[in-house]
Amino acid sequence: MQIAGYEFPEELYYERNHFWARVDGAEVTVGATDYVQQIAGEILFFQAPPLGKVVAQGKPFASIESGKWVGQVYAPVSGVITAVNTRLEDDPSPINADPYGEGWMVKIKFEDLKELSNLLKPGTPEFSEWFEAELARNA
Amino acid sequence: MGAKTGSTWRLIDPGHLRAHENMAWDAALLEVMSQTEGEPLFRFEEFRPRAVLVGFHQDVEQEVNLAYCRQHGLEVNRRLTGGGAIYEDESQVGWELVAKRDDPALPWDRRALFEVCCRAVAAGLKELGVEARFRPKNDIEVGGRKISGTGGTDLGDALLFHGSLLVDLDVETMVRSLKIPAEKLKDKAVSSTKERVTCLAWELGEIPPRPVIKQAILNGFRKILGIQFVPGDFSAQEKACYRKLAPYYASADWVYQIRKKTATSMVTAMRKTPGGLINLAVSVNVPAKRIKQALITGDFFCIPPRAILDLESRLKDLPYEQETISEVIQEFFRKAEIPGVTPEDFLHLFQEAKKFFSGKGETASGG
């Protein structure tokens, strides 16, 4: 789904700092949204967490950098890091080129499926309300 | 974004601190700001002893001449913020803002934030008699030469943005303590760096008293962002957070946390042209195939001279691809002229240097 020039695949879940989660069994794959990569510009660094790190929903666990600004990567769900896209540590350009595909950052084995209800789905009033507010800030 | 009125910020001026103390204060102030309804604050950040600070994502060993730092008593630490490694001596005046990201005095857009803060410091410098201005995207310059860099980070709904103003620069120490392309120029390292950076002492022929410099910076922020300052101190909560964090920011776990398997490559190339000799020294992020920093020197004559500095600034962090570099060089030659030198000469230099990425740093020559 395209909203104001930003792509949001409908099958994904979104957390309010603009990171997405794709549910696959007991794991979620996580990455930055098209909005993040457009707003940040060219991302020059991605620092991944170690495997096994315990992360909490809505809390930062990794970082990206563009234009001398270090931004945090926030966890859409609580759980344990089970995989890291280490390729991005050498060359983070897929975060810009393909944020929902090759630009995936980590996989998290989640603790509690119920946390998904705290995330946003495109097409819902909650999603629209949140994203319109975000757009208004940047206007 | 124009000046707004009515914003009152707490002003903290703790004096010179050690590198890890400054880094821990940065972390503590940002953390407390993100956890509370915190009021915005402005802090001066000064270093003693001298220090080298790498950017958050940089590998110390790739960026810093550690043996030199040890021999000369320079501390080494890591910033929370982005950008490259910098040398901080006791004379520099660092400034920083810690606020909510939606603070009404600040633009939400990050590029606009860089611009207004650089314009604020430039306005302060004008008051001191220095014709400073914002150089996109992140710097403050005087006549093409950099006098202050900037960088930032955020945590939750809080941000930290800072910069450091060069006051009386010891170029020799800067060049020797950092692994930058200038060191490839050997005896020309200091003179070529002096053409690219400047400081208050060189611009004014004297060093204004520190309180005068600090007041000028505050006046700049007042003028451009409408901020009023009320002198204050760290809060009890900030002090408690600092005490909790300080040991970590003094530890090797923090300073050496990032170790790249991959090398930064430093390569040089040289070309004789009818217009003179051109040297290119360039540091490259090899796996990302990006230019980190390029230095173009020689005995050619560029009109206007500052165009070459703008070109170097423009090349920073660009993909090391022929098409991209060619575009930037063509753009440069539309605005500048170097008699006896063609865009193809420049492009050839970059192509020559590229052949040597995989090595530890080699020299190519051509022409």
Coordinates of C-alpha atoms in Angstrom, one line a residue, chain B residues 26 32 51 65 90 106 113 124 136 150 188 191 196 210 215 224 240-241 255 263 274 278 304 332 335 340-341 349 360:
Chain B
D26 CA 26.1 13.1 26.9
V32 CA 17.2 11.4 31.3
A51 CA 41.4 13.7 23.1
N65 CA 47.0 6.6 15.4
E90 CA 41.8 22.1 25.3
L106 CA 13.8 23.2 16.8
L113 CA 18.1 21.1 12.4
G124 CA 27.7 34.0 16.8
P136 CA 25.8 21.8 3.6
T150 CA 28.5 18.8 13.9
K188 CA 52.7 18.7 2.9
S191 CA 50.2 22.9 5.0
R196 CA 41.2 23.1 4.6
R210 CA 36.6 32.1 26.4
Q215 CA 28.6 34.4 24.9
I224 CA 18.5 32.3 15.1
A240 CA 22.7 9.9 39.4
C241 CA 22.4 8.7 35.8
V255 CA 35.7 2.6 23.3
A263 CA 39.6 -2.3 6.1
P274 CA 49.8 20.7 -18.7
I278 CA 47.7 16.7 -9.3
P304 CA 38.1 30.2 -7.5
F332 CA 32.7 21.1 -10.4
K335 CA 31.6 26.2 -11.6
G340 CA 45.5 23.0 -18.4
V341 CA 43.4 20.4 -16.4
L349 CA 43.0 9.9 -11.0
K360 CA 47.1 -1.6 2.4

